[in-house]
mmCIF file of C-alpha atoms and ligand atoms in Angstrom:
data_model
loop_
_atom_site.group_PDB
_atom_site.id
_atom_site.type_symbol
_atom_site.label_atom_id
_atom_site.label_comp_id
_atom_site.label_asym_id
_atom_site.label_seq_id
_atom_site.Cartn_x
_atom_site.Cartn_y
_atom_site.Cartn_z
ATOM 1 C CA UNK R 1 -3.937 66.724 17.026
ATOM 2 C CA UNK R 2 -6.609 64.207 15.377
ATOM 3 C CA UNK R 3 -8.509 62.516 17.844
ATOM 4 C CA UNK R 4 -6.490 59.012 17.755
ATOM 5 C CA UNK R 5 -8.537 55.489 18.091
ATOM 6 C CA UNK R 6 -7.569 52.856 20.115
ATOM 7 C CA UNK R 7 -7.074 49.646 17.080
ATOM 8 C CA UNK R 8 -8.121 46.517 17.253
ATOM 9 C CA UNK R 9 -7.009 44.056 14.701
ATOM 10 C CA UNK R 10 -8.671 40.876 14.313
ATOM 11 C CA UNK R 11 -7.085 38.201 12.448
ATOM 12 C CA UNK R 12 -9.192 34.479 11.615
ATOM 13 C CA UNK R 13 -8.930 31.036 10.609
ATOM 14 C CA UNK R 14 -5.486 30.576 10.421
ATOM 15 C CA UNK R 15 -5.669 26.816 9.929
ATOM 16 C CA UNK R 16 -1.637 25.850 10.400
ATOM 17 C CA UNK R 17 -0.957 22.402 9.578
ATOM 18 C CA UNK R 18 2.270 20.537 10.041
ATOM 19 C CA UNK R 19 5.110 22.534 8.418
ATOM 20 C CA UNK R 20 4.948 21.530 4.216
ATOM 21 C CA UNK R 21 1.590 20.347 4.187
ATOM 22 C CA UNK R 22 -1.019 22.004 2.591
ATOM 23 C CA UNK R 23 -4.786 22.693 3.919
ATOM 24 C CA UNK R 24 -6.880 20.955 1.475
ATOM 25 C CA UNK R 25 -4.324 19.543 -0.321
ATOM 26 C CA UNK R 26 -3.884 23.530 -1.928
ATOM 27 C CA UNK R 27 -3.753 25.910 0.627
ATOM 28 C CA UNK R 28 -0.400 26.835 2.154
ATOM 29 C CA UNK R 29 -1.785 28.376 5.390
ATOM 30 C CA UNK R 30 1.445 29.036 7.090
ATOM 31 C CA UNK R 31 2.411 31.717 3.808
ATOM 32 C CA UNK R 32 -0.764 33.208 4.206
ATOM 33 C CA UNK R 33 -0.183 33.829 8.127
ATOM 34 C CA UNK R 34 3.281 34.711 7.270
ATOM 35 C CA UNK R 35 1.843 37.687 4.760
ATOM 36 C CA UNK R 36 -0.641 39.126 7.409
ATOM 37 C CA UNK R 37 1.825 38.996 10.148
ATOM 38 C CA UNK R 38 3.880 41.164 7.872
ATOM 39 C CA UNK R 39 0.734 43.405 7.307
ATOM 40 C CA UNK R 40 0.100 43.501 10.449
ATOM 41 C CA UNK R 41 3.257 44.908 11.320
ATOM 42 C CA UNK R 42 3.426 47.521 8.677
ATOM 43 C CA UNK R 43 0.325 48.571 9.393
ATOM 44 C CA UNK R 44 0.424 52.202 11.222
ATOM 45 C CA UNK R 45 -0.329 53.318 13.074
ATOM 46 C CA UNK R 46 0.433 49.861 14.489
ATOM 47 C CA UNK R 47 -2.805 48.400 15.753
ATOM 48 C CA UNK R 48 -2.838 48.458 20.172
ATOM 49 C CA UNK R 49 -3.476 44.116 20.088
ATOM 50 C CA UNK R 50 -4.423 41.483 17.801
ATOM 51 C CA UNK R 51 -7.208 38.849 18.315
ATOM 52 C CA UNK R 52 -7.343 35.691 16.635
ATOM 53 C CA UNK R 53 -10.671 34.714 16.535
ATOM 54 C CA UNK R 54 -10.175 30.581 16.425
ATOM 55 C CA UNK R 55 -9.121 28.055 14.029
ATOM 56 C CA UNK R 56 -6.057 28.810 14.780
ATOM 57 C CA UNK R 57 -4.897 24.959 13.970
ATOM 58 C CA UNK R 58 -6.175 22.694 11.233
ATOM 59 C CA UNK R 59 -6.702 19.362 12.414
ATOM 60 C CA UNK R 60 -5.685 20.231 15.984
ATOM 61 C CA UNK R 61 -2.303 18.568 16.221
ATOM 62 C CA UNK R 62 0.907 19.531 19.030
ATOM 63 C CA UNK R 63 3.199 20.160 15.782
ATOM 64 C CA UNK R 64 0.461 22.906 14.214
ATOM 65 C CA UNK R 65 0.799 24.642 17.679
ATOM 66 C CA UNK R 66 4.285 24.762 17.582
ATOM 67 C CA UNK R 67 4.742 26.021 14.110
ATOM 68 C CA UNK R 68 1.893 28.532 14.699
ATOM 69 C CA UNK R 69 3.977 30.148 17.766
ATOM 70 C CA UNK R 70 7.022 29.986 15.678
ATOM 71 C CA UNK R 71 4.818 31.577 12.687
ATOM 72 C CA UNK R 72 3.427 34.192 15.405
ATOM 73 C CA UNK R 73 6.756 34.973 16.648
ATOM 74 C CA UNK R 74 7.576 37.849 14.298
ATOM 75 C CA UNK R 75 4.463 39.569 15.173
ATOM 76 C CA UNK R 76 5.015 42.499 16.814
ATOM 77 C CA UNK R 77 1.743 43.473 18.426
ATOM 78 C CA UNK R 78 0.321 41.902 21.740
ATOM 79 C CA UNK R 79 -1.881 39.304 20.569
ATOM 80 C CA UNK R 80 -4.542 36.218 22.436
ATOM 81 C CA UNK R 81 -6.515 33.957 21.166
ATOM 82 C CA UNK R 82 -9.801 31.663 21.283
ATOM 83 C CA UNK R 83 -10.423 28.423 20.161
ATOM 84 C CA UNK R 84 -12.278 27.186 17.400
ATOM 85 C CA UNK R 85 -13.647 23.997 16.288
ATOM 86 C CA UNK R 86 -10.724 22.995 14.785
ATOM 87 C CA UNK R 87 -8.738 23.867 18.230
ATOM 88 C CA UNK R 88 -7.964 21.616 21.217
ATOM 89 C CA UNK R 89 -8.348 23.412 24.489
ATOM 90 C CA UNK R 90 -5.864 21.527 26.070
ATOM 91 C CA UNK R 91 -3.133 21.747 23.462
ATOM 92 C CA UNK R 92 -3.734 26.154 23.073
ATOM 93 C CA UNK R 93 -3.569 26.045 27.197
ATOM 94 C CA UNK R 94 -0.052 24.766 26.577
ATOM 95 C CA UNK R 95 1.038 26.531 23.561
ATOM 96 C CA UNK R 96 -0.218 29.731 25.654
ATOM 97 C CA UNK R 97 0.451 29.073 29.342
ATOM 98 C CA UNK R 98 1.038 32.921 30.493
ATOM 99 C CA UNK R 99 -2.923 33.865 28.723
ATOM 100 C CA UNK R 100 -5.080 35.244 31.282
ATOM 101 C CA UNK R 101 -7.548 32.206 31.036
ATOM 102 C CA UNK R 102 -11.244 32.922 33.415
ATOM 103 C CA UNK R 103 -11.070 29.368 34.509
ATOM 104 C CA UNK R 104 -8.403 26.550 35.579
ATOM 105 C CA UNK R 105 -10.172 23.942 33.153
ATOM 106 C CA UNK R 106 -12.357 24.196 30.639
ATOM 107 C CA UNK R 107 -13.845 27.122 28.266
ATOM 108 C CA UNK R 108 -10.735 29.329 27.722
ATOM 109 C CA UNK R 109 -12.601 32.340 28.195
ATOM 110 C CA UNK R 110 -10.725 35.806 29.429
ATOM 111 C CA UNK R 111 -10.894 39.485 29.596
ATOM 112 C CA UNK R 112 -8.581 41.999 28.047
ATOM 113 C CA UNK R 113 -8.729 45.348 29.009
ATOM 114 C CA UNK R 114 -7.105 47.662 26.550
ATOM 115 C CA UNK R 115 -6.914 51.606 26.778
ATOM 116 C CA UNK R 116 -10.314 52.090 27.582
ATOM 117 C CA UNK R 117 -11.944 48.860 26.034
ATOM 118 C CA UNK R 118 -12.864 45.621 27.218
ATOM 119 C CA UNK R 119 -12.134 42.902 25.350
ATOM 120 C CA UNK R 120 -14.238 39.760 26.650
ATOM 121 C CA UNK R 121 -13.043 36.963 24.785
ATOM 122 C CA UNK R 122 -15.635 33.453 24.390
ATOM 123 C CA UNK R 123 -14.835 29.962 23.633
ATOM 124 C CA UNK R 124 -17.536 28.889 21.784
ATOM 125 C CA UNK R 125 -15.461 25.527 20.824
ATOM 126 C CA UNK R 126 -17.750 22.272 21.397
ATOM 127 C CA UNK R 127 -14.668 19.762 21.422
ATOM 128 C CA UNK R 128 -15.291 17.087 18.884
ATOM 129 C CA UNK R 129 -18.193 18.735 17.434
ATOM 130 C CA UNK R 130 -18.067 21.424 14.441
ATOM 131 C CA UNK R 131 -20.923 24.163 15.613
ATOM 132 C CA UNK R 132 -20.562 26.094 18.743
ATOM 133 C CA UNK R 133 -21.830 26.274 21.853
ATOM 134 C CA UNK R 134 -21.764 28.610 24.527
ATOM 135 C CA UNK R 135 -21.420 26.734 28.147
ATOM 136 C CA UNK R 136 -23.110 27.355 31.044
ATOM 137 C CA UNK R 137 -19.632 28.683 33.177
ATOM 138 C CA UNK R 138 -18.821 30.878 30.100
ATOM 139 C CA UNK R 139 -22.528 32.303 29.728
ATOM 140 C CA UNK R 140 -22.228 32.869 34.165
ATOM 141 C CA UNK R 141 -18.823 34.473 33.747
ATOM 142 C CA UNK R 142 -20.369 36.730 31.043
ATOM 143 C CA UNK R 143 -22.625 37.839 32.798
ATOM 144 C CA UNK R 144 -20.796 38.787 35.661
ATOM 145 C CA UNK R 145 -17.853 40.257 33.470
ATOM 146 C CA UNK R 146 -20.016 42.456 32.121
ATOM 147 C CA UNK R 147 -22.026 43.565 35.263
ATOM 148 C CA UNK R 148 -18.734 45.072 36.595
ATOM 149 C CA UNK R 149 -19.011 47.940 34.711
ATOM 150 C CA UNK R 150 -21.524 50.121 33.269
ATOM 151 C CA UNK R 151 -19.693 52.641 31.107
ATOM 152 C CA UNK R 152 -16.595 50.690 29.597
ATOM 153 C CA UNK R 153 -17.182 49.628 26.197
ATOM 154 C CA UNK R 154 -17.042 46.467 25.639
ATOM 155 C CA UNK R 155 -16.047 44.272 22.234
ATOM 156 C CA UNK R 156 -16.773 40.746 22.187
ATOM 157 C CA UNK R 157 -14.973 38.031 20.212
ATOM 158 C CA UNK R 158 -16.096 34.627 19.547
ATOM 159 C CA UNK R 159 -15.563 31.745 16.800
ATOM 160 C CA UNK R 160 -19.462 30.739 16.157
ATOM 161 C CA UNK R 161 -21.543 33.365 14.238
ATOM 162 C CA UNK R 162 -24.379 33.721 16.371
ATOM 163 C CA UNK R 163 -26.245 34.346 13.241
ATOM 164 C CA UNK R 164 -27.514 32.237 9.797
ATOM 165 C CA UNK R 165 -25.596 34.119 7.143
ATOM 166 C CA UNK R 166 -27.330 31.978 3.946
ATOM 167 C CA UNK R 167 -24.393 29.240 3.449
ATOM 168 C CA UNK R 168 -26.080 26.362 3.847
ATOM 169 C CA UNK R 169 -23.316 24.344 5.051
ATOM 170 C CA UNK R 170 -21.964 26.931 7.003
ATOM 171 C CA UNK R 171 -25.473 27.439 9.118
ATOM 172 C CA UNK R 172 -25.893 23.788 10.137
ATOM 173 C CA UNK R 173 -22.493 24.602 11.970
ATOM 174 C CA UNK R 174 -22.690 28.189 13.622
ATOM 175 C CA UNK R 175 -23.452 28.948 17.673
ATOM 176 C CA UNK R 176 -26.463 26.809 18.627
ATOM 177 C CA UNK R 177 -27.358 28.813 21.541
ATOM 178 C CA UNK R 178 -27.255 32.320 20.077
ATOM 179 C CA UNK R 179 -30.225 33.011 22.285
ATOM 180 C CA UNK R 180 -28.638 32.711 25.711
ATOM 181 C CA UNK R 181 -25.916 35.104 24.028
ATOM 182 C CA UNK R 182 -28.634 37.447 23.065
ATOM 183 C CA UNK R 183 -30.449 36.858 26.998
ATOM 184 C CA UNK R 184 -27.165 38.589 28.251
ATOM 185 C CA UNK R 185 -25.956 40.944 26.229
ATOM 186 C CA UNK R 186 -29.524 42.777 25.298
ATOM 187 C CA UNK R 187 -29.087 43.894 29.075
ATOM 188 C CA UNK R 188 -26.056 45.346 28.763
ATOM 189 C CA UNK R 189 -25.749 48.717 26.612
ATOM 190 C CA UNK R 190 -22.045 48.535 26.876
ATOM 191 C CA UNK R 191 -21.753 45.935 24.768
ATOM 192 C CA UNK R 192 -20.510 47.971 21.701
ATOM 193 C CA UNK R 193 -19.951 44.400 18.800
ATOM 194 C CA UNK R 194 -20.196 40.568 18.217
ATOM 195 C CA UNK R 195 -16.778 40.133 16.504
ATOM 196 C CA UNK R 196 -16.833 35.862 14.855
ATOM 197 C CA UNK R 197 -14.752 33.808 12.451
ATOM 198 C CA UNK R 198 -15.581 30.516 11.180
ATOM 199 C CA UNK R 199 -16.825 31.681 7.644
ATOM 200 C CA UNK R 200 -13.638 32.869 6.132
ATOM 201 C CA UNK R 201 -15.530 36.000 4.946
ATOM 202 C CA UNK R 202 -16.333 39.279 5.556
ATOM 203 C CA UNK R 203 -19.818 39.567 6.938
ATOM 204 C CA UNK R 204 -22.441 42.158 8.996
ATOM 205 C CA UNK R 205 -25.563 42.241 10.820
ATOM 206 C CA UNK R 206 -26.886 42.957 13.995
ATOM 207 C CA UNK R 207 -28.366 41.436 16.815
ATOM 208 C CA UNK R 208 -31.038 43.050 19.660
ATOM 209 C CA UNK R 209 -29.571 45.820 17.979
ATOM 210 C CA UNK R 210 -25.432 45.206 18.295
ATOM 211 C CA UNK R 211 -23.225 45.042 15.039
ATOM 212 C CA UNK R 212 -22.217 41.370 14.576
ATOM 213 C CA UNK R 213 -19.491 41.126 12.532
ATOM 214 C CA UNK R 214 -17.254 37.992 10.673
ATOM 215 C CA UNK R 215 -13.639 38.230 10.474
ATOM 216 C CA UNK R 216 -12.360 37.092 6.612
ATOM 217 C CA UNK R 217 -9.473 34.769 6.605
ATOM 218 C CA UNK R 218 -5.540 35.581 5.561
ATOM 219 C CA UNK R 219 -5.850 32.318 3.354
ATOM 220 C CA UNK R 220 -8.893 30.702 1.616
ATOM 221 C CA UNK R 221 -12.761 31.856 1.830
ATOM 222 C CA UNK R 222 -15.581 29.742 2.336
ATOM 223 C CA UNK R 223 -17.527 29.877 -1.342
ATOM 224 C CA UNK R 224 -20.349 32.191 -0.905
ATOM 225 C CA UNK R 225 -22.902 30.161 -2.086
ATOM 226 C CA UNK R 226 -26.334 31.107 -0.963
ATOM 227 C CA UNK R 227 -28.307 28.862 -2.970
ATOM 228 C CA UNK R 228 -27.496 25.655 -2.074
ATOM 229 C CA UNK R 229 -26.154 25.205 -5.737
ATOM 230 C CA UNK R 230 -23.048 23.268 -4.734
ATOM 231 C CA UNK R 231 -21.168 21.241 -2.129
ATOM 232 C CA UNK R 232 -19.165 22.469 0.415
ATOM 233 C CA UNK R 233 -16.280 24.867 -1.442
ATOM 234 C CA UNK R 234 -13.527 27.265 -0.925
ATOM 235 C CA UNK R 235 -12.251 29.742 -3.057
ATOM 236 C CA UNK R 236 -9.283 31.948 -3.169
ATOM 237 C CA UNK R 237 -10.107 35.123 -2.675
ATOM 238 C CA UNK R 238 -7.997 38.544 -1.296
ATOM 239 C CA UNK R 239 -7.201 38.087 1.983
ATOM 240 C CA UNK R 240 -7.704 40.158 4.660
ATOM 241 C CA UNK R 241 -7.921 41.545 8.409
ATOM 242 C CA UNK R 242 -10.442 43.373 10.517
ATOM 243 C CA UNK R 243 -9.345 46.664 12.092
ATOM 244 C CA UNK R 244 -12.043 47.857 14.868
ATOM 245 C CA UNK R 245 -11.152 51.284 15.405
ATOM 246 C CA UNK R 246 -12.656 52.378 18.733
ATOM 247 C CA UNK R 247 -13.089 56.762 19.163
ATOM 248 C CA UNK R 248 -13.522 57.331 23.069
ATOM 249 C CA UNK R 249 -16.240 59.763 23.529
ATOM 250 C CA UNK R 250 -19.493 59.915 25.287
ATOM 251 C CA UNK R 251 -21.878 57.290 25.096
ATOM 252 C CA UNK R 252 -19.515 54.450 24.574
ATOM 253 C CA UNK R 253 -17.622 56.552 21.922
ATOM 254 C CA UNK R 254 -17.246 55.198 18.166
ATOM 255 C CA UNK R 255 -16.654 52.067 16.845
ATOM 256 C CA UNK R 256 -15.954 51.617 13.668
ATOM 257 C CA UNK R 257 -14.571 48.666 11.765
ATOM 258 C CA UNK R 258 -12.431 48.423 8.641
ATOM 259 C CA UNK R 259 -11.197 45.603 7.065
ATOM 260 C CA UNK R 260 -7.787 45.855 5.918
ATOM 261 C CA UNK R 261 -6.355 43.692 2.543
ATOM 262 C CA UNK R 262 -3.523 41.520 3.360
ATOM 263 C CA UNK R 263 -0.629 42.376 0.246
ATOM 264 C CA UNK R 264 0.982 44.141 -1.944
ATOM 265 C CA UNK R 265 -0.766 47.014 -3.625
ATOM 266 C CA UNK R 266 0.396 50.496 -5.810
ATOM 267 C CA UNK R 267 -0.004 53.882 -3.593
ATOM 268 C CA UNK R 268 -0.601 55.676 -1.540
ATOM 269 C CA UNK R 269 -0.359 58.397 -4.142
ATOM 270 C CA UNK R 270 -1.224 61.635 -3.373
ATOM 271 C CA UNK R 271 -4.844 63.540 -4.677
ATOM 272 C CA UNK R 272 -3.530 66.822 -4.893
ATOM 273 C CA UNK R 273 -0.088 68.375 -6.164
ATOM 274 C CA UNK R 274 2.300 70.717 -4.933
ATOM 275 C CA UNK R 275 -0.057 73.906 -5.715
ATOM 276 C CA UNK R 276 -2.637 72.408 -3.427
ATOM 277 C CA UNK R 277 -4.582 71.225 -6.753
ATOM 278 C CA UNK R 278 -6.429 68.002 -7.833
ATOM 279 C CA UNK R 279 -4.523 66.006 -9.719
HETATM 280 FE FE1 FE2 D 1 -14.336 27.137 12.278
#
């Protein structure tokens, strides 16, 4: 038997608004979820959970929520999410009552534990304000999450790149206190990736030596501009989903993260034929 991983899919930036209206006056958001849900679902062997890493709303409104969950409902995978700047805490506490939230009020943080892996999900979301921020009950609970085991791995999600990825627009807006991030988890080995949204594109680095990594979007993509050389943009461009496929094994096992294109493409086809030779 191959060794099988335990799969993580990571979806971003959904942006729903109100059912017929488009994001930006050209987006239709709720098509795009609609396609990666279906992905999603064909996708096998079918991923273990699904995080949406925030934005999961456009502008946030009780009506996006409620078409979201009615857009979600096909989905066939276990799924939570976190809140983004565009989210409203309240409004995702009520769309989601049954999520295992860390606190009664407040930062919808929680902890996910699936076959193996810890999923320790951060709300980042600074309500009314487009950057992120960590608070000082998430940063605590953290902490403390992560002291409770030494040899679990452990995947973070959050919706502020704790990083400056070169779009100027997108920098003035990412987590503000990436260093109190970096305080914690540079103490704790187990602490195996820094999954974000917020860009709409793929991204990679790494921080005190973790892979940080940003989620593309299922609809538009911020422009990658890293010149300054325009205003604030979007483009259409393929959409797609992170996989993290996690390899138990000692020292924390394997991570290793894919990202998956969200449509319809030609293949597979087969490399070799019948007679066992290249085609
Ligand atoms: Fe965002």
């Amino acid at each position: 038997m191959p060794e099988m991983p335990v799969l993580i899919a990571q979806i971003s930036d959904l942006h729903i608004k109100p059912p017929g209206t488009l994001a930006y006056g050209r987006v239709d958001t709720a098509k795009a979820l609609e396609r990666c849900v279906a992905a999603l679902n064909a996708f096998e062997p079918a991923p273990d959970f699904v995080v949406i890493s925030g934005d999961l709303v456009d502008t946030p409104a009780a009506e996006e929520y409620e078409y979201l969950k009615q857009l979600l409902a096909p989905l066939k995978i276990p799924f939570a999410g976190i809140p983004g700047n565009h989210d409203s805490r309240e409004l995702m506490r009520s769309t989601f009552p049954a999520a295992g939230y860390a606190h009664v009020s407040g930062p919808l943080d929680q902890k996910i534990e699936v076959n193996g892996l810890d999923l320790i999900l951060l709300d980042s979301s600074l309500p009314g304000k487009p950057h992120g921020l960590l608070e000082g009950s998430t940063l605590r609970w953290l902490d403390a999450t992560l002291a409770t085991s030494v040899d679990r791995p452990a995947l973070l999600f959050l919706h502020h790149p704790p990083f400056k990825g070169g779009i100027w627009h997108m920098d003035r807006q990412d987590l503000f206190n990436a260093d109190q991030l970096v305080e914690i988890v540079k103490r704790r080995p187990r602490v195996q990736l820094i999954a974000c949204g917020h860009v709409h594109r793929a991204m990679l680095t790494t921080l005190a030596g973790i892979p940080v990594t940003i989620c593309p979007a299922p609809n538009h993509a911020v422009d990658l501009d890293l010149g300054q050389l325009r205003e604030p943009s979007f483009k259409i461009e393929p959409p797609a989903f992170h996989l993290h496929a996690w390899f138990a094994g000692e020292d924390f096992g394997r991570l290793v993260t894919h990202q998956v294109p969200v449509g319809q493409f030609d293949g597979p086809h087969p490399f070799f034929g019948p007679d066992g030779k290249l085609l």
